[in-house]
Amino acid sequence: MENMEFKLKKLSKAEIGTFPTPIHRLYKMENKLNYRPIYIKRDDLTGIGPGGNKIRSLEFILGDAIKKGKNIIIGSGPIQSNLCTLAAASCSKLGLKCILVHSGDEPRNCTGNVLLNKILNVKTHFIGNVTKEERNKYVNDLYRKLQMEGKAPYIIENGASVGLGAIGYVNASIEIIKQCREHDFSIKNVFVPGGNGGVAAGLIFGNALLGMPFKINIISVEDEKEELSKNIENIIREIEVIMDMPFDYEVEKACNIIDDYRGGGWGQNTIESAQEVFEFPKEEGIFIENVYNSKTVVGMIDMISKSKVDGGVCFLHTGGFGSLFAQF
Ligand SMILES: *Cc1c(COP(=O)(O)O)cnc(C)c1O
């Protein structure tokens, strides 16, 4: 652990969030499922904007941008992208300029993350319904244009789900184990959503180098197991280079990737996940959104009910609160 902490300390980091995020029990869920202990790790409370996992990633990505003397940050994604809003809010705090590029048309109703972006007064390009590749091309063109004007732009790639962003979750794995030791939490299974695989890759890497104290269960919200596994592997290769530490495991042996709860893929509800958006807050007073965390909670509850896990369980809540307001 000391070696990992030493390597992490050498990386440039913008201190934007509030850490450690709390871990606490979900007593009502424990009673309902007759299973204990069940914990929640509150990465929905990372301290900037509506919070969420991307703040951990942005600390390292924006730290890198600042170190390189960059001062215009370009974020891109779909209209309700959590990354875009959290990037804009973080740039406000750090005094950096931020530009957002959205695939999609400017919505007539300013809801969810779009409203937050408007309040932040961030310059936003709506470029219509284009593919991810076309959006990336637009971003690259914008980058070159700004460079030509003598400015210092910096692109946040792939919704921050890249090696440097995933470092935030290598860091989080150390944070969780320290909290377990300090507070006597008994956590064996961690449940997290898997989109592009950044959160997953960081946790898997950190957990493996810590000697596998946890079993990392990744609930895919988008792709089939093979595809998500490949994406995670690619990000882990980037982490290896950044940390200068080898990862000598097969991804699928170092974690448990589950693709049974993703329904039609990204943003496509299942009947159960649509219900869970209402069930979970009613029991726990904590809101979950409909793309990532509802499917993760459904998967976790189902696996507990079917006795597919043993020992203490922890749901890592990745936030996304801003998008919830545009999902109904
Ligand atoms: C981006 C995001 C994730 C996870 O994304 P990965 O690409 O798998 O790292 C999970 N939850 C929320 C709310 C997000 O915004």
Tab-separated table of C-alpha atoms and ligand atoms in Angstrom:
chain	number	residue	atom	x	y	z
A	1	MET	CA	0.000	0.000	0.000
A	2	GLU	CA	2.833	2.412	0.869
A	3	ASN	CA	4.362	1.924	-2.556
A	4	MET	CA	1.059	2.693	-4.277
A	5	GLU	CA	0.523	5.760	-2.110
A	6	PHE	CA	4.030	6.924	-2.924
A	7	LYS	CA	3.354	6.651	-6.670
A	8	LEU	CA	0.000	8.392	-6.326
A	9	LYS	CA	1.557	11.284	-4.416
A	10	LYS	CA	3.912	11.940	-7.306
A	11	LEU	CA	1.029	12.632	-9.686
A	12	SER	CA	-0.358	16.156	-10.005
A	13	LYS	CA	-3.722	16.416	-8.371
A	14	ALA	CA	-6.223	19.268	-8.218
A	15	GLU	CA	-7.826	19.156	-4.771
A	16	ILE	CA	-11.435	19.795	-5.706
A	17	GLY	CA	-13.510	17.216	-3.855
A	18	THR	CA	-14.099	16.387	-0.195
A	19	PHE	CA	-12.654	13.040	0.806
A	20	PRO	CA	-12.960	10.479	2.250
A	21	THR	CA	-16.597	10.101	1.286
A	22	PRO	CA	-18.722	8.493	4.024
A	23	ILE	CA	-19.432	4.785	4.332
A	24	HIS	CA	-22.476	3.774	6.349
A	25	ARG	CA	-24.898	0.891	6.831
A	26	LEU	CA	-28.160	0.434	4.938
A	27	TYR	CA	-30.128	-0.966	7.876
A	28	LYS	CA	-33.505	-1.049	6.172
A	29	MET	CA	-32.165	-2.980	3.222
A	30	GLU	CA	-30.464	-5.360	5.652
A	31	ASN	CA	-33.786	-6.006	7.385
A	32	LYS	CA	-35.675	-6.396	4.133
A	33	LEU	CA	-33.186	-8.889	2.715
A	34	ASN	CA	-32.352	-10.432	6.084
A	35	TYR	CA	-28.676	-10.065	5.228
A	36	ARG	CA	-25.979	-8.074	7.001
A	37	PRO	CA	-23.904	-6.049	6.907
A	38	ILE	CA	-24.788	-3.994	3.822
A	39	TYR	CA	-22.927	-0.698	3.425
A	40	ILE	CA	-23.026	2.188	1.017
A	41	LYS	CA	-19.948	4.169	-0.051
A	42	ARG	CA	-21.173	7.683	-0.733
A	43	ASP	CA	-19.334	8.747	-3.862
A	44	ASP	CA	-22.518	10.640	-4.680
A	45	LEU	CA	-21.175	13.081	-2.059
A	46	THR	CA	-17.832	14.062	-3.544
A	47	GLY	CA	-18.335	17.726	-2.755
A	48	ILE	CA	-18.647	19.607	-6.050
A	49	GLY	CA	-21.830	20.281	-8.018
A	50	PRO	CA	-24.240	17.356	-7.770
A	51	GLY	CA	-21.303	15.080	-6.869
A	52	GLY	CA	-20.357	11.691	-8.250
A	53	ASN	CA	-17.472	9.474	-9.304
A	54	LYS	CA	-16.146	11.841	-11.974
A	55	ILE	CA	-14.791	14.225	-9.333
A	56	ARG	CA	-12.186	11.637	-8.342
A	57	SER	CA	-11.177	11.334	-11.999
A	58	LEU	CA	-11.178	15.073	-12.576
A	59	GLU	CA	-8.791	15.631	-9.668
A	60	PHE	CA	-6.061	13.819	-11.599
A	61	ILE	CA	-7.085	14.937	-15.097
A	62	LEU	CA	-7.350	18.625	-14.206
A	63	GLY	CA	-4.220	18.297	-12.078
A	64	ASP	CA	-2.446	17.149	-15.232
A	65	ALA	CA	-3.945	20.022	-17.254
A	66	ILE	CA	-2.798	22.619	-14.705
A	67	LYS	CA	0.692	21.101	-14.518
A	68	LYS	CA	0.911	21.395	-18.308
A	69	GLY	CA	-0.152	25.047	-18.189
A	70	LYS	CA	-3.503	24.447	-19.904
A	71	ASN	CA	-6.394	26.744	-19.091
A	72	ILE	CA	-9.287	25.896	-21.428
A	73	ILE	CA	-10.801	22.519	-20.619
A	74	ILE	CA	-12.940	20.841	-23.282
A	75	GLY	CA	-15.483	18.300	-22.018
A	76	SER	CA	-17.824	16.366	-24.284
A	77	GLY	CA	-20.676	13.909	-24.040
A	78	PRO	CA	-24.408	13.485	-24.460
A	79	ILE	CA	-26.617	16.354	-23.300
A	80	GLN	CA	-27.168	14.936	-19.817
A	81	SER	CA	-23.508	13.952	-19.373
A	82	ASN	CA	-22.539	13.958	-15.704
A	83	LEU	CA	-18.901	14.406	-16.669
A	84	CYS	CA	-19.641	17.640	-18.532
A	85	THR	CA	-21.431	19.278	-15.611
A	86	LEU	CA	-18.878	18.126	-13.059
A	87	ALA	CA	-16.033	19.319	-15.299
A	88	ALA	CA	-17.704	22.718	-15.629
A	89	ALA	CA	-18.272	22.993	-11.870
A	90	SER	CA	-14.709	21.898	-11.110
A	91	CYS	CA	-13.310	24.418	-13.604
A	92	SER	CA	-15.314	27.151	-11.874
A	93	LYS	CA	-13.697	26.260	-8.580
A	94	LEU	CA	-10.217	26.085	-10.098
A	95	GLY	CA	-10.548	29.252	-12.167
A	96	LEU	CA	-10.180	27.431	-15.480
A	97	LYS	CA	-12.266	28.150	-18.566
A	98	CYS	CA	-14.482	25.266	-19.675
A	99	ILE	CA	-16.141	24.523	-23.012
A	100	LEU	CA	-18.686	21.730	-23.455
A	101	VAL	CA	-19.522	19.888	-26.670
A	102	HIS	CA	-22.786	17.936	-26.712
A	103	SER	CA	-24.029	15.535	-29.322
A	104	GLY	CA	-27.694	16.543	-29.537
A	105	ASP	CA	-29.733	19.660	-30.194
A	106	GLU	CA	-30.199	22.372	-27.606
A	107	PRO	CA	-33.207	21.216	-25.593
A	108	ARG	CA	-36.149	23.579	-25.293
A	109	ASN	CA	-36.583	22.649	-21.643
A	110	CYS	CA	-33.558	23.387	-19.599
A	111	THR	CA	-33.562	20.432	-17.173
A	112	GLY	CA	-31.143	18.326	-15.203
A	113	ASN	CA	-27.490	18.811	-16.018
A	114	VAL	CA	-28.336	21.270	-18.810
A	115	LEU	CA	-29.842	23.618	-16.233
A	116	LEU	CA	-26.756	23.290	-14.029
A	117	ASN	CA	-24.517	24.042	-17.024
A	118	LYS	CA	-26.583	27.122	-17.757
A	119	ILE	CA	-26.294	28.317	-14.161
A	120	LEU	CA	-22.531	27.803	-14.391
A	121	ASN	CA	-22.648	29.911	-17.546
A	122	VAL	CA	-20.366	27.526	-19.390
A	123	LYS	CA	-19.922	27.934	-23.154
A	124	THR	CA	-21.728	25.015	-24.774
A	125	HIS	CA	-21.746	23.707	-28.359
A	126	PHE	CA	-24.786	21.624	-29.330
A	127	ILE	CA	-23.738	19.854	-32.515
A	128	GLY	CA	-26.860	17.817	-33.305
A	129	ASN	CA	-27.388	14.080	-33.315
A	130	VAL	CA	-23.977	12.874	-34.365
A	131	THR	CA	-21.998	9.736	-33.510
A	132	LYS	CA	-19.327	9.634	-30.840
A	133	GLU	CA	-16.665	9.597	-33.588
A	134	GLU	CA	-18.111	12.715	-35.217
A	135	ARG	CA	-18.282	14.437	-31.849
A	136	ASN	CA	-14.641	13.556	-31.171
A	137	LYS	CA	-13.692	15.002	-34.546
A	138	TYR	CA	-15.528	18.233	-33.688
A	139	VAL	CA	-13.674	18.383	-30.380
A	140	ASN	CA	-10.311	17.849	-32.093
A	141	ASP	CA	-11.081	20.584	-34.635
A	142	LEU	CA	-12.057	22.940	-31.817
A	143	TYR	CA	-8.835	22.073	-29.996
A	144	ARG	CA	-6.724	22.954	-33.049
A	145	LYS	CA	-8.641	26.180	-33.617
A	146	LEU	CA	-8.006	27.293	-30.026
A	147	GLN	CA	-4.344	26.355	-30.306
A	148	MET	CA	-4.024	28.387	-33.469
A	149	GLU	CA	-5.453	31.365	-31.583
A	150	GLY	CA	-2.566	30.976	-29.135
A	151	LYS	CA	-4.711	29.507	-26.345
A	152	ALA	CA	-3.898	26.481	-24.171
A	153	PRO	CA	-6.744	23.958	-24.561
A	154	TYR	CA	-6.950	20.509	-22.958
A	155	ILE	CA	-9.335	17.711	-23.947
A	156	ILE	CA	-10.958	15.413	-21.402
A	157	GLU	CA	-11.036	12.158	-23.393
A	158	ASN	CA	-13.720	9.472	-23.314
A	159	GLY	CA	-15.844	10.959	-20.545
A	160	ALA	CA	-12.808	10.820	-18.217
A	161	SER	CA	-12.856	6.999	-18.428
A	162	VAL	CA	-9.156	6.838	-19.276
A	163	GLY	CA	-6.116	5.709	-17.314
A	164	LEU	CA	-5.477	9.031	-15.635
A	165	GLY	CA	-9.122	9.384	-14.612
A	166	ALA	CA	-9.233	5.813	-13.330
A	167	ILE	CA	-6.317	6.643	-11.026
A	168	GLY	CA	-8.989	8.328	-8.903
A	169	TYR	CA	-10.374	4.872	-8.192
A	170	VAL	CA	-6.982	3.325	-7.476
A	171	ASN	CA	-6.869	6.016	-4.827
A	172	ALA	CA	-10.430	5.147	-3.734
A	173	SER	CA	-9.496	1.501	-3.154
A	174	ILE	CA	-6.909	2.657	-0.610
A	175	GLU	CA	-9.457	5.023	0.921
A	176	ILE	CA	-11.969	2.179	1.377
A	177	ILE	CA	-9.503	-0.189	2.987
A	178	LYS	CA	-8.349	2.531	5.387
A	179	GLN	CA	-11.953	3.249	6.369
A	180	CYS	CA	-12.533	-0.476	6.928
A	181	ARG	CA	-9.534	-0.670	9.252
A	182	GLU	CA	-10.325	2.526	11.095
A	183	HIS	CA	-14.017	1.818	11.674
A	184	ASP	CA	-14.006	-1.978	11.749
A	185	PHE	CA	-16.226	-2.234	8.689
A	186	SER	CA	-16.382	-5.756	7.363
A	187	ILE	CA	-16.653	-5.386	3.608
A	188	LYS	CA	-15.981	-8.278	1.283
A	189	ASN	CA	-18.073	-7.579	-1.822
A	190	VAL	CA	-18.073	-4.171	-3.504
A	191	PHE	CA	-20.734	-3.435	-6.130
A	192	VAL	CA	-20.117	-0.754	-8.766
A	193	PRO	CA	-21.655	0.156	-12.100
A	194	GLY	CA	-19.642	-0.366	-15.270
A	195	GLY	CA	-20.136	2.004	-18.195
A	196	ASN	CA	-16.925	2.656	-20.091
A	197	GLY	CA	-15.064	0.895	-17.299
A	198	GLY	CA	-13.021	3.666	-15.677
A	199	VAL	CA	-14.302	3.232	-12.133
A	200	ALA	CA	-14.037	-0.540	-12.520
A	201	ALA	CA	-10.479	-0.458	-13.893
A	202	GLY	CA	-9.205	1.749	-11.072
A	203	LEU	CA	-10.804	-0.344	-8.349
A	204	ILE	CA	-9.657	-3.635	-9.885
A	205	PHE	CA	-6.099	-2.367	-10.208
A	206	GLY	CA	-5.992	-0.953	-6.673
A	207	ASN	CA	-7.642	-3.992	-5.164
A	208	ALA	CA	-5.259	-6.399	-6.894
A	209	LEU	CA	-2.174	-4.495	-5.764
A	210	LEU	CA	-3.544	-4.378	-2.224
A	211	GLY	CA	-3.674	-8.179	-2.257
A	212	MET	CA	-7.348	-8.586	-3.212
A	213	PRO	CA	-9.035	-7.607	0.070
A	214	PHE	CA	-12.323	-7.137	-1.803
A	215	LYS	CA	-14.304	-8.912	-4.451
A	216	ILE	CA	-15.173	-6.278	-7.041
A	217	ASN	CA	-18.563	-6.913	-8.652
A	218	ILE	CA	-19.164	-4.808	-11.738
A	219	ILE	CA	-22.721	-4.449	-12.962
A	220	SER	CA	-22.553	-3.602	-16.641
A	221	VAL	CA	-25.075	-0.922	-17.586
A	222	GLU	CA	-24.223	-0.911	-21.257
A	223	ASP	CA	-22.130	-3.614	-22.913
A	224	GLU	CA	-21.833	-7.382	-22.883
A	225	LYS	CA	-19.309	-8.839	-20.491
A	226	GLU	CA	-16.638	-9.449	-23.176
A	227	GLU	CA	-16.808	-5.890	-24.462
A	228	LEU	CA	-16.719	-4.279	-20.997
A	229	SER	CA	-13.887	-6.579	-19.989
A	230	LYS	CA	-11.870	-5.452	-23.016
A	231	ASN	CA	-12.487	-1.782	-22.203
A	232	ILE	CA	-11.424	-2.328	-18.591
A	233	GLU	CA	-8.288	-4.147	-19.735
A	234	ASN	CA	-7.328	-1.229	-22.010
A	235	ILE	CA	-7.711	1.270	-19.178
A	236	ILE	CA	-5.723	-0.977	-16.821
A	237	ARG	CA	-2.841	-0.978	-19.359
A	238	GLU	CA	-2.873	2.822	-19.223
A	239	ILE	CA	-2.874	2.775	-15.412
A	240	GLU	CA	0.143	0.431	-15.423
A	241	VAL	CA	2.105	2.996	-17.405
A	242	ILE	CA	1.015	5.980	-15.313
A	243	MET	CA	1.685	4.226	-11.987
A	244	ASP	CA	4.729	2.396	-13.303
A	245	MET	CA	3.456	-0.744	-11.570
A	246	PRO	CA	2.561	-4.012	-13.310
A	247	PHE	CA	-0.847	-5.696	-13.129
A	248	ASP	CA	-0.248	-9.435	-13.540
A	249	TYR	CA	-3.792	-10.762	-13.592
A	250	GLU	CA	-6.426	-11.624	-16.119
A	251	VAL	CA	-9.142	-8.999	-15.782
A	252	GLU	CA	-11.952	-11.526	-15.540
A	253	LYS	CA	-10.165	-13.386	-12.744
A	254	ALA	CA	-9.478	-10.204	-10.792
A	255	CYS	CA	-13.156	-9.203	-10.639
A	256	ASN	CA	-16.677	-10.366	-11.328
A	257	ILE	CA	-18.334	-8.721	-14.346
A	258	ILE	CA	-22.083	-9.222	-14.519
A	259	ASP	CA	-24.068	-8.245	-17.593
A	260	ASP	CA	-27.473	-9.657	-16.596
A	261	TYR	CA	-28.992	-6.373	-15.482
A	262	ARG	CA	-28.213	-3.980	-18.312
A	263	GLY	CA	-31.510	-4.374	-20.219
A	264	GLY	CA	-31.271	-2.718	-23.615
A	265	GLY	CA	-28.005	-0.979	-22.711
A	266	TRP	CA	-26.970	2.561	-21.764
A	267	GLY	CA	-29.942	4.588	-20.538
A	268	GLN	CA	-32.422	1.809	-21.358
A	269	ASN	CA	-34.365	0.910	-18.243
A	270	THR	CA	-35.304	-2.526	-17.175
A	271	ILE	CA	-38.643	-2.882	-15.381
A	272	GLU	CA	-36.759	-3.551	-12.147
A	273	SER	CA	-34.356	-0.621	-12.476
A	274	ALA	CA	-37.212	1.793	-13.231
A	275	GLN	CA	-38.903	0.616	-10.020
A	276	GLU	CA	-35.733	0.819	-7.949
A	277	VAL	CA	-35.409	4.549	-8.662
A	278	PHE	CA	-38.527	4.882	-6.496
A	279	GLU	CA	-37.908	2.074	-3.994
A	280	PHE	CA	-34.388	2.859	-2.832
A	281	PRO	CA	-34.881	6.541	-1.888
A	282	LYS	CA	-38.179	5.728	-0.194
A	283	GLU	CA	-36.341	3.314	2.095
A	284	GLU	CA	-32.997	5.042	2.520
A	285	GLY	CA	-33.535	8.742	1.772
A	286	ILE	CA	-30.804	8.555	-0.887
A	287	PHE	CA	-31.627	9.178	-4.538
A	288	ILE	CA	-30.302	7.038	-7.363
A	289	GLU	CA	-30.508	7.856	-11.068
A	290	ASN	CA	-31.679	5.682	-13.865
A	291	VAL	CA	-28.612	4.953	-15.979
A	292	TYR	CA	-25.994	3.552	-13.602
A	293	ASN	CA	-27.012	3.168	-9.998
A	294	SER	CA	-30.548	1.811	-10.329
A	295	LYS	CA	-29.248	-1.186	-12.304
A	296	THR	CA	-26.409	-1.673	-9.820
A	297	VAL	CA	-28.782	-1.737	-6.844
A	298	VAL	CA	-31.083	-4.162	-8.680
A	299	GLY	CA	-28.143	-6.455	-9.430
A	300	MET	CA	-26.809	-6.285	-5.893
A	301	ILE	CA	-30.199	-7.046	-4.314
A	302	ASP	CA	-30.815	-9.913	-6.728
A	303	MET	CA	-27.421	-11.476	-6.077
A	304	ILE	CA	-27.840	-11.151	-2.302
A	305	SER	CA	-31.314	-12.701	-2.541
A	306	LYS	CA	-29.984	-15.613	-4.586
A	307	SER	CA	-27.103	-16.187	-2.135
A	308	LYS	CA	-24.517	-15.410	-4.806
A	309	VAL	CA	-22.442	-13.321	-2.390
A	310	ASP	CA	-21.023	-13.888	1.059
A	311	GLY	CA	-19.671	-11.552	3.712
A	312	GLY	CA	-20.197	-7.819	4.024
A	313	VAL	CA	-21.522	-6.046	0.963
A	314	CYS	CA	-20.926	-2.440	-0.100
A	315	PHE	CA	-22.739	-0.511	-2.817
A	316	LEU	CA	-20.503	2.191	-4.257
A	317	HIS	CA	-22.923	4.981	-5.223
A	318	THR	CA	-21.431	6.851	-8.188
A	319	GLY	CA	-23.821	9.821	-8.114
A	320	GLY	CA	-25.349	11.209	-11.273
A	321	PHE	CA	-27.918	13.249	-9.337
A	322	GLY	CA	-27.996	16.019	-11.954
A	323	SER	CA	-29.247	13.704	-14.677
A	324	LEU	CA	-32.139	12.378	-12.577
A	325	PHE	CA	-34.164	15.533	-13.187
A	326	ALA	CA	-34.159	14.923	-16.940
A	327	GLN	CA	-35.066	11.251	-16.719
A	328	PHE	CA	-38.805	11.653	-16.025
B	1	LIG	C1	-19.536	8.034	-15.660
B	1	LIG	C2	-20.381	7.428	-14.590
B	1	LIG	C3	-20.202	6.090	-14.145
B	1	LIG	C4	-19.178	5.107	-14.571
B	1	LIG	O1	-18.533	5.234	-15.679
B	1	LIG	P1	-17.295	4.366	-16.135
B	1	LIG	O2	-17.128	4.846	-17.519
B	1	LIG	O3	-17.679	2.935	-16.081
B	1	LIG	O4	-16.164	4.698	-15.276
B	1	LIG	C5	-21.016	5.629	-13.148
B	1	LIG	N1	-21.973	6.395	-12.602
B	1	LIG	C6	-22.172	7.658	-12.957
B	1	LIG	C7	-23.229	8.429	-12.276
B	1	LIG	C8	-21.385	8.223	-13.975
B	1	LIG	O5	-21.594	9.508	-14.326
